[in-house]
């Protein structure tokens, strides 16, 4: 038996890029990557000003029971950066 091929055209996903905030604003991005087999996640947060200069960053290796938990831990790390600079 042969393999059935998918005749649908490939999906084109546009490249994402950072968009600077307006005025004297700080933009904070966070993300997580989770491995289901080990329940280990990498989380990271990056804060940049409107010129794109990095003001602060944090990253960590954490245990998470799901990708949603990993994203929540990244958001919590995000909040800790905000609290640190209040």
N, CA, C and O atoms as a printed pandas DataFrame, in Angstrom:
     atom_number atom_name residue_name chain_id  residue_number  x_coord  y_coord  z_coord
0              1         N          UNK        A               1    0.837   -1.186    0.000
1              2        CA          UNK        A               1    0.000    0.000    0.000
2              3         C          UNK        A               1    0.871    1.234    0.000
3              4         O          UNK        A               1    1.875    1.297    0.709
4              5         N          UNK        A               2    0.491    2.202   -0.785
5              6        CA          UNK        A               2    1.241    3.441   -0.852
6              7         C          UNK        A               2    0.756    4.450    0.174
7              8         O          UNK        A               2   -0.275    4.267    0.820
8              9         N          UNK        A               3    1.524    5.510    0.304
9             10        CA          UNK        A               3    1.159    6.596    1.208
10            11         C          UNK        A               3    0.283    7.578    0.462
11            12         O          UNK        A               3    0.588    7.948   -0.671
12            13         N          UNK        A               4   -0.791    7.999    1.080
13            14        CA          UNK        A               4   -1.685    8.972    0.473
14            15         C          UNK        A               4   -1.094   10.366    0.640
15            16         O          UNK        A               4   -0.787   10.791    1.754
16            17         N          UNK        A               5   -0.941   11.067   -0.470
17            18        CA          UNK        A               5   -0.362   12.409   -0.423
18            19         C          UNK        A               5   -1.442   13.452   -0.215
19            20         O          UNK        A               5   -2.572   13.295   -0.677
20            21         N          UNK        A               6   -1.093   14.490    0.466
21            22        CA          UNK        A               6   -1.989   15.618    0.667
22            23         C          UNK        A               6   -1.788   16.569   -0.502
23            24         O          UNK        A               6   -0.687   17.087   -0.692
24            25         N          UNK        A               7   -2.812   16.803   -1.273
25            26        CA          UNK        A               7   -2.717   17.665   -2.450
26            27         C          UNK        A               7   -3.024   19.126   -2.156
27            28         O          UNK        A               7   -3.081   19.946   -3.071
28            29         N          UNK        A               8   -3.220   19.451   -0.893
29            30        CA          UNK        A               8   -3.486   20.849   -0.534
30            31         C          UNK        A               8   -2.208   21.664   -0.675
31            32         O          UNK        A               8   -1.118   21.165   -0.393
32            33         N          UNK        A               9   -2.336   22.916   -1.110
33            34        CA          UNK        A               9   -1.132   23.760   -1.201
34            35         C          UNK        A               9   -0.566   24.011    0.190
35            36         O          UNK        A               9   -1.313   24.002    1.169
36            37         N          UNK        A              10    0.740   24.235    0.293
37            38        CA          UNK        A              10    1.332   24.494    1.612
38            39         C          UNK        A              10    0.789   25.787    2.205
39            40         O          UNK        A              10    0.482   26.743    1.492
40            41         N          UNK        A              11    0.683   25.787    3.510
41            42        CA          UNK        A              11    0.247   26.988    4.225
42            43         C          UNK        A              11    1.451   27.898    4.405
43            44         O          UNK        A              11    2.495   27.472    4.898
44            45         N          UNK        A              12    1.299   29.145    4.005
45            46        CA          UNK        A              12    2.374   30.118    4.156
46            47         C          UNK        A              12    2.104   30.926    5.410
47            48         O          UNK        A              12    1.068   31.576    5.544
48            49         N          UNK        A              13    3.050   30.870    6.317
49            50        CA          UNK        A              13    2.933   31.614    7.574
50            51         C          UNK        A              13    3.890   32.790    7.501
51            52         O          UNK        A              13    5.100   32.596    7.387
52            53         N          UNK        A              14    3.365   34.012    7.565
53            54        CA          UNK        A              14    4.271   35.165    7.490
54            55         C          UNK        A              14    5.221   35.211    8.680
55            56         O          UNK        A              14    4.860   34.843    9.798
56            57         N          UNK        A              15    6.419   35.662    8.422
57            58        CA          UNK        A              15    7.407   35.793    9.497
58            59         C          UNK        A              15    6.927   36.863   10.480
59            60         O          UNK        A              15    6.463   37.932   10.084
60            61         N          UNK        A              16    7.050   36.551   11.752
61            62        CA          UNK        A              16    6.665   37.543   12.745
62            63         C          UNK        A              16    7.880   38.391   13.087
63            64         O          UNK        A              16    9.021   37.939   12.993
64            65         N          UNK        A              17    7.618   39.598   13.476
65            66        CA          UNK        A              17    8.699   40.486   13.861
66            67         C          UNK        A              17    8.209   41.349   15.005
67            68         O          UNK        A              17    7.010   41.550   15.201
68            69         N          UNK        A              18    9.171   41.848   15.747
69            70        CA          UNK        A              18    8.850   42.688   16.887
70            71         C          UNK        A              18    8.363   44.040   16.386
71            72         O          UNK        A              18    8.952   44.615   15.470
72            73         N          UNK        A              19    7.310   44.539   16.974
73            74        CA          UNK        A              19    6.769   45.858   16.621
74            75         C          UNK        A              19    6.978   46.771   17.816
75            76         O          UNK        A              19    6.517   46.491   18.923
76            77         N          UNK        A              20    7.681   47.867   17.572
77            78        CA          UNK        A              20    8.016   48.786   18.667
78            79         C          UNK        A              20    6.772   49.467   19.227
79            80         O          UNK        A              20    5.835   49.767   18.487
80            81         N          UNK        A              21    6.766   49.711   20.546
81            82        CA          UNK        A              21    5.651   50.430   21.159
82            83         C          UNK        A              21    5.739   51.924   20.849
83            84         O          UNK        A              21    6.796   52.436   20.481
84            85         N          UNK        A              22    4.630   52.595   21.001
85            86        CA          UNK        A              22    4.586   54.037   20.772
86            87         C          UNK        A              22    5.146   54.793   21.970
87            88         O          UNK        A              22    5.061   54.344   23.113
88            89         N          UNK        A              23    5.717   55.949   21.672
89            90        CA          UNK        A              23    6.141   56.874   22.719
90            91         C          UNK        A              23    7.125   56.311   23.708
91            92         O          UNK        A              23    7.993   55.510   23.361
92            93         N          UNK        A              24    6.982   56.736   24.940
93            94        CA          UNK        A              24    7.897   56.365   26.013
94            95         C          UNK        A              24    7.351   55.138   26.749
95            96         O          UNK        A              24    7.146   55.170   27.963
96            97         N          UNK        A              25    7.121   54.070   26.007
97            98        CA          UNK        A              25    6.490   52.872   26.536
98            99         C          UNK        A              25    7.473   51.710   26.523
99           100         O          UNK        A              25    8.364   51.656   25.676
100          101         N          UNK        A              26    7.316   50.792   27.451
101          102        CA          UNK        A              26    8.113   49.568   27.494
102          103         C          UNK        A              26    7.213   48.420   27.051
103          104         O          UNK        A              26    6.074   48.300   27.502
104          105         N          UNK        A              27    7.733   47.586   26.172
105          106        CA          UNK        A              27    6.998   46.417   25.711
106          107         C          UNK        A              27    7.667   45.175   26.282
107          108         O          UNK        A              27    8.884   45.012   26.193
108          109         N          UNK        A              28    6.852   44.299   26.871
109          110        CA          UNK        A              28    7.373   43.081   27.469
110          111         C          UNK        A              28    6.776   41.884   26.737
111          112         O          UNK        A              28    5.556   41.752   26.639
112          113         N          UNK        A              29    7.636   41.024   26.228
113          114        CA          UNK        A              29    7.212   39.808   25.556
114          115         C          UNK        A              29    7.631   38.606   26.401
115          116         O          UNK        A              29    8.717   38.592   26.982
116          117         N          UNK        A              30    6.760   37.600   26.462
117          118        CA          UNK        A              30    7.104   36.372   27.166
118          119         C          UNK        A              30    6.669   35.183   26.323
119          120         O          UNK        A              30    5.760   35.286   25.499
120          121         N          UNK        A              31    7.337   34.046   26.542
121          122        CA          UNK        A              31    7.000   32.842   25.804
122          123         C          UNK        A              31    7.486   31.627   26.578
123          124         O          UNK        A              31    8.289   31.736   27.505
124          125         N          UNK        A              32    6.984   30.476   26.178
125          126        CA          UNK        A              32    7.380   29.217   26.815
126          127         C          UNK        A              32    7.492   28.129   25.768
127          128         O          UNK        A              32    6.809   28.158   24.744
128          129         N          UNK        A              33    8.354   27.174   26.036
129          130        CA          UNK        A              33    8.500   25.979   25.217
130          131         C          UNK        A              33    8.454   24.793   26.167
131          132         O          UNK        A              33    9.194   24.754   27.151
132          133         N          UNK        A              34    7.576   23.812   25.873
133          134        CA          UNK        A              34    7.328   22.722   26.811
134          135         C          UNK        A              34    7.574   21.372   26.166
135          136         O          UNK        A              34    7.183   21.153   25.019
136          137         N          UNK        A              35    8.219   20.463   26.890
137          138        CA          UNK        A              35    8.459   19.105   26.420
138          139         C          UNK        A              35    7.528   18.178   27.181
139          140         O          UNK        A              35    7.654   18.009   28.394
140          141         N          UNK        A              36    6.595   17.581   26.460
141          142        CA          UNK        A              36    5.592   16.723   27.091
142          143         C          UNK        A              36    6.215   15.486   27.745
143          144         O          UNK        A              36    5.743   15.033   28.787
144          145         N          UNK        A              37    7.256   14.949   27.147
145          146        CA          UNK        A              37    7.876   13.736   27.672
146          147         C          UNK        A              37    8.551   13.928   29.012
147          148         O          UNK        A              37    8.532   13.028   29.852
148          149         N          UNK        A              38    9.143   15.078   29.221
149          150        CA          UNK        A              38    9.873   15.333   30.465
150          151         C          UNK        A              38    9.172   16.309   31.401
151          152         O          UNK        A              38    9.570   16.462   32.556
152          153         N          UNK        A              39    8.135   16.966   30.905
153          154        CA          UNK        A              39    7.444   18.028   31.654
154          155         C          UNK        A              39    8.386   19.175   32.014
155          156         O          UNK        A              39    8.163   19.881   32.997
156          157         N          UNK        A              40    9.420   19.355   31.230
157          158        CA          UNK        A              40   10.343   20.476   31.434
158          159         C          UNK        A              40   10.002   21.560   30.425
159          160         O          UNK        A              40    9.738   21.281   29.256
160          161         N          UNK        A              41   10.012   22.784   30.890
161          162        CA          UNK        A              41    9.709   23.922   30.025
162          163         C          UNK        A              41   10.812   24.965   30.138
163          164         O          UNK        A              41   11.438   25.116   31.187
164          165         N          UNK        A              42   11.034   25.661   29.070
165          166        CA          UNK        A              42   11.883   26.840   29.088
166          167         C          UNK        A              42   10.982   28.045   28.971
167          168         O          UNK        A              42   10.140   28.105   28.076
168          169         N          UNK        A              43   11.143   29.003   29.856
169          170        CA          UNK        A              43   10.336   30.224   29.803
170          171         C          UNK        A              43   11.276   31.422   29.713
171          172         O          UNK        A              43   12.395   31.393   30.225
172          173         N          UNK        A              44   10.801   32.473   29.056
173          174        CA          UNK        A              44   11.643   33.658   28.889
174          175         C          UNK        A              44   10.775   34.907   28.798
175          176         O          UNK        A              44    9.636   34.870   28.333
176          177         N          UNK        A              45   11.351   36.003   29.255
177          178        CA          UNK        A              45   10.704   37.320   29.203
178          179         C          UNK        A              45   11.745   38.329   28.745
179          180         O          UNK        A              45   12.906   38.269   29.150
180          181         N          UNK        A              46   11.315   39.255   27.897
181          182        CA          UNK        A              46   12.202   40.292   27.375
182          183         C          UNK        A              46   11.465   41.621   27.407
183          184         O          UNK        A              46   10.354   41.728   26.888
184          185         N          UNK        A              47   12.075   42.634   28.013
185          186        CA          UNK        A              47   11.494   43.979   28.084
186          187         C          UNK        A              47   12.353   44.923   27.248
187          188         O          UNK        A              47   13.566   45.009   27.441
188          189         N          UNK        A              48   11.704   45.636   26.309
189          190        CA          UNK        A              48   12.429   46.584   25.454
190          191         C          UNK        A              48   11.691   47.919   25.412
191          192         O          UNK        A              48   10.468   47.977   25.533
192          193         N          UNK        A              49   12.469   48.991   25.238
193          194        CA          UNK        A              49   11.868   50.318   25.112
194          195         C          UNK        A              49   11.470   50.573   23.664
195          196         O          UNK        A              49   11.610   49.697   22.810
196          197         N          UNK        A              50   10.973   51.777   23.393
197          198        CA          UNK        A              50   10.499   52.090   22.039
198          199         C          UNK        A              50   11.632   52.188   21.015
199          200         O          UNK        A              50   11.361   52.276   19.817
200          201         N          UNK        A              51   12.886   52.173   21.453
201          202        CA          UNK        A              51   14.022   52.161   20.536
202          203         C          UNK        A              51   14.504   50.737   20.260
203          204         O          UNK        A              51   15.410   50.527   19.454
204          205         N          UNK        A              52   13.892   49.761   20.933
205          206        CA          UNK        A              52   14.286   48.374   20.770
206          207         C          UNK        A              52   15.405   47.942   21.686
207          208         O          UNK        A              52   15.885   46.812   21.594
208          209         N          UNK        A              53   15.832   48.838   22.577
209          210        CA          UNK        A              53   16.901   48.513   23.517
210          211         C          UNK        A              53   16.377   47.591   24.607
211          212         O          UNK        A              53   15.299   47.825   25.154
212          213         N          UNK        A              54   17.130   46.546   24.927
213          214        CA          UNK        A              54   16.731   45.603   25.967
214          215         C          UNK        A              54   16.942   46.259   27.329
215          216         O          UNK        A              54   18.047   46.689   27.661
216          217         N          UNK        A              55   15.873   46.327   28.107
217          218        CA          UNK        A              55   15.924   46.912   29.440
218          219         C          UNK        A              55   16.094   45.844   30.511
219          220         O          UNK        A              55   16.726   46.083   31.540
220          221         N          UNK        A              56   15.535   44.682   30.271
221          222        CA          UNK        A              56   15.645   43.588   31.227
222          223         C          UNK        A              56   15.237   42.297   30.523
223          224         O          UNK        A              56   14.494   42.321   29.541
224          225         N          UNK        A              57   15.722   41.191   31.027
225          226        CA          UNK        A              57   15.329   39.882   30.500
226          227         C          UNK        A              57   15.514   38.844   31.593
227          228         O          UNK        A              57   16.361   38.992   32.474
228          229         N          UNK        A              58   14.730   37.818   31.524
229          230        CA          UNK        A              58   14.809   36.700   32.472
230          231         C          UNK        A              58   14.485   35.433   31.696
231          232         O          UNK        A              58   13.714   35.460   30.737
232          233         N          UNK        A              59   15.077   34.327   32.117
233          234        CA          UNK        A              59   14.694   33.031   31.572
234          235         C          UNK        A              59   14.890   31.988   32.654
235          236         O          UNK        A              59   15.655   32.183   33.599
236          237         N          UNK        A              60   14.181   30.875   32.500
237          238        CA          UNK        A              60   14.265   29.828   33.504
238          239         C          UNK        A              60   13.872   28.490   32.888
239          240         O          UNK        A              60   13.144   28.427   31.897
240          241         N          UNK        A              61   14.367   27.440   33.494
241          242        CA          UNK        A              61   13.961   26.085   33.172
242          243         C          UNK        A              61   13.089   25.632   34.330
243          244         O          UNK        A              61   13.517   25.640   35.485
244          245         N          UNK        A              62   11.855   25.234   34.009
245          246        CA          UNK        A              62   10.883   24.902   35.051
246          247         C          UNK        A              62   10.181   23.589   34.714
247          248         O          UNK        A              62   10.231   23.117   33.578
248          249         N          UNK        A              63    9.530   23.010   35.715
249          250        CA          UNK        A              63    8.675   21.858   35.495
250          251         C          UNK        A              63    7.253   22.357   35.332
251          252         O          UNK        A              63    6.792   23.211   36.090
252          253         N          UNK        A              64    6.551   21.813   34.326
253          254        CA          UNK        A              64    5.173   22.209   34.069
254          255         C          UNK        A              64    4.391   20.975   33.609
255          256         O          UNK        A              64    4.910   20.150   32.857
256          257         N          UNK        A              65    3.156   20.857   34.059
257          258        CA          UNK        A              65    2.345   19.693   33.721
258          259         C          UNK        A              65    1.689   19.790   32.348
259          260         O          UNK        A              65    1.150   18.803   31.849
260          261         N          UNK        A              66    1.729   20.979   31.733
261          262        CA          UNK        A              66    1.149   21.164   30.401
262          263         C          UNK        A              66    1.737   22.420   29.763
263          264         O          UNK        A              66    2.414   23.211   30.421
264          265         N          UNK        A              67    1.469   22.585   28.484
265          266        CA          UNK        A              67    1.945   23.797   27.801
266          267         C          UNK        A              67    1.259   25.038   28.360
267          268         O          UNK        A              67    1.866   26.108   28.418
268          269         N          UNK        A              68    0.006   24.906   28.771
269          270        CA          UNK        A              68   -0.707   26.055   29.357
270          271         C          UNK        A              68   -0.086   26.475   30.686
271          272         O          UNK        A              68    0.018   27.665   30.983
272          273         N          UNK        A              69    0.317   25.503   31.468
273          274        CA          UNK        A              69    0.985   25.824   32.730
274          275         C          UNK        A              69    2.312   26.517   32.444
275          276         O          UNK        A              69    2.673   27.472   33.131
276          277         N          UNK        A              70    3.043   26.040   31.430
277          278        CA          UNK        A              70    4.312   26.674   31.055
278          279         C          UNK        A              70    4.084   28.123   30.640
279          280         O          UNK        A              70    4.844   29.007   31.036
280          281         N          UNK        A              71    3.044   28.375   29.846
281          282        CA          UNK        A              71    2.729   29.752   29.444
282          283         C          UNK        A              71    2.354   30.604   30.654
283          284         O          UNK        A              71    2.722   31.776   30.725
284          285         N          UNK        A              72    1.630   30.028   31.596
285          286        CA          UNK        A              72    1.260   30.770   32.803
286          287         C          UNK        A              72    2.494   31.108   33.635
287          288         O          UNK        A              72    2.582   32.198   34.200
288          289         N          UNK        A              73    3.440   30.183   33.710
289          290        CA          UNK        A              73    4.679   30.468   34.437
290          291         C          UNK        A              73    5.482   31.572   33.755
291          292         O          UNK        A              73    6.126   32.380   34.423
292          293         N          UNK        A              74    5.442   31.603   32.420
293          294        CA          UNK        A              74    6.111   32.687   31.695
294          295         C          UNK        A              74    5.429   34.023   31.994
295          296         O          UNK        A              74    6.100   35.040   32.165
296          297         N          UNK        A              75    4.100   34.018   32.057
297          298        CA          UNK        A              75    3.368   35.253   32.384
298          299         C          UNK        A              75    3.675   35.705   33.810
299          300         O          UNK        A              75    3.764   36.903   34.076
300          301         N          UNK        A              76    3.836   34.750   34.725
301          302        CA          UNK        A              76    4.191   35.111   36.103
302          303         C          UNK        A              76    5.591   35.726   36.155
303          304         O          UNK        A              76    5.831   36.671   36.906
304          305         N          UNK        A              77    6.509   35.187   35.357
305          306        CA          UNK        A              77    7.848   35.765   35.276
306          307         C          UNK        A              77    7.775   37.175   34.703
307          308         O          UNK        A              77    8.507   38.068   35.131
308          309         N          UNK        A              78    6.884   37.367   33.729
309          310        CA          UNK        A              78    6.613   38.688   33.146
310          311         C          UNK        A              78    6.192   39.662   34.244
311          312         O          UNK        A              78    6.704   40.778   34.327
312          313         N          UNK        A              79    5.259   39.230   35.080
313          314        CA          UNK        A              79    4.776   40.089   36.168
314          315         C          UNK        A              79    5.874   40.406   37.170
315          316         O          UNK        A              79    5.880   41.489   37.756
316          317         N          UNK        A              80    6.803   39.478   37.376
317          318        CA          UNK        A              80    7.891   39.757   38.314
318          319         C          UNK        A              80    8.822   40.846   37.789
319          320         O          UNK        A              80    9.365   41.629   38.569
320          321         N          UNK        A              81    9.006   40.900   36.471
321          322        CA          UNK        A              81    9.819   41.980   35.881
322          323         C          UNK        A              81    9.110   43.315   36.061
323          324         O          UNK        A              81    9.738   44.323   36.385
324          325         N          UNK        A              82    7.797   43.314   35.850
325          326        CA          UNK        A              82    7.029   44.553   36.024
326          327         C          UNK        A              82    7.137   45.030   37.475
327          328         O          UNK        A              82    7.370   46.211   37.729
328          329         N          UNK        A              83    6.967   44.105   38.423
329          330        CA          UNK        A              83    7.040   44.473   39.842
330          331         C          UNK        A              83    8.433   44.980   40.209
331          332         O          UNK        A              83    8.565   45.901   41.014
332          333         N          UNK        A              84    9.458   44.390   39.628
333          334        CA          UNK        A              84   10.832   44.793   39.952
334          335         C          UNK        A              84   11.117   46.227   39.518
335          336         O          UNK        A              84   11.951   46.901   40.121
336          337         N          UNK        A              85   10.436   46.695   38.484
337          338        CA          UNK        A              85   10.714   48.039   37.947
338          339         C          UNK        A              85    9.656   49.070   38.326
339          340         O          UNK        A              85    9.659   50.171   37.775
340          341         N          UNK        A              86    8.772   48.756   39.230
341          342        CA          UNK        A              86    7.737   49.713   39.631
342          343         C          UNK        A              86    8.345   50.904   40.320
343          344         O          UNK        A              86    7.625   51.815   40.728
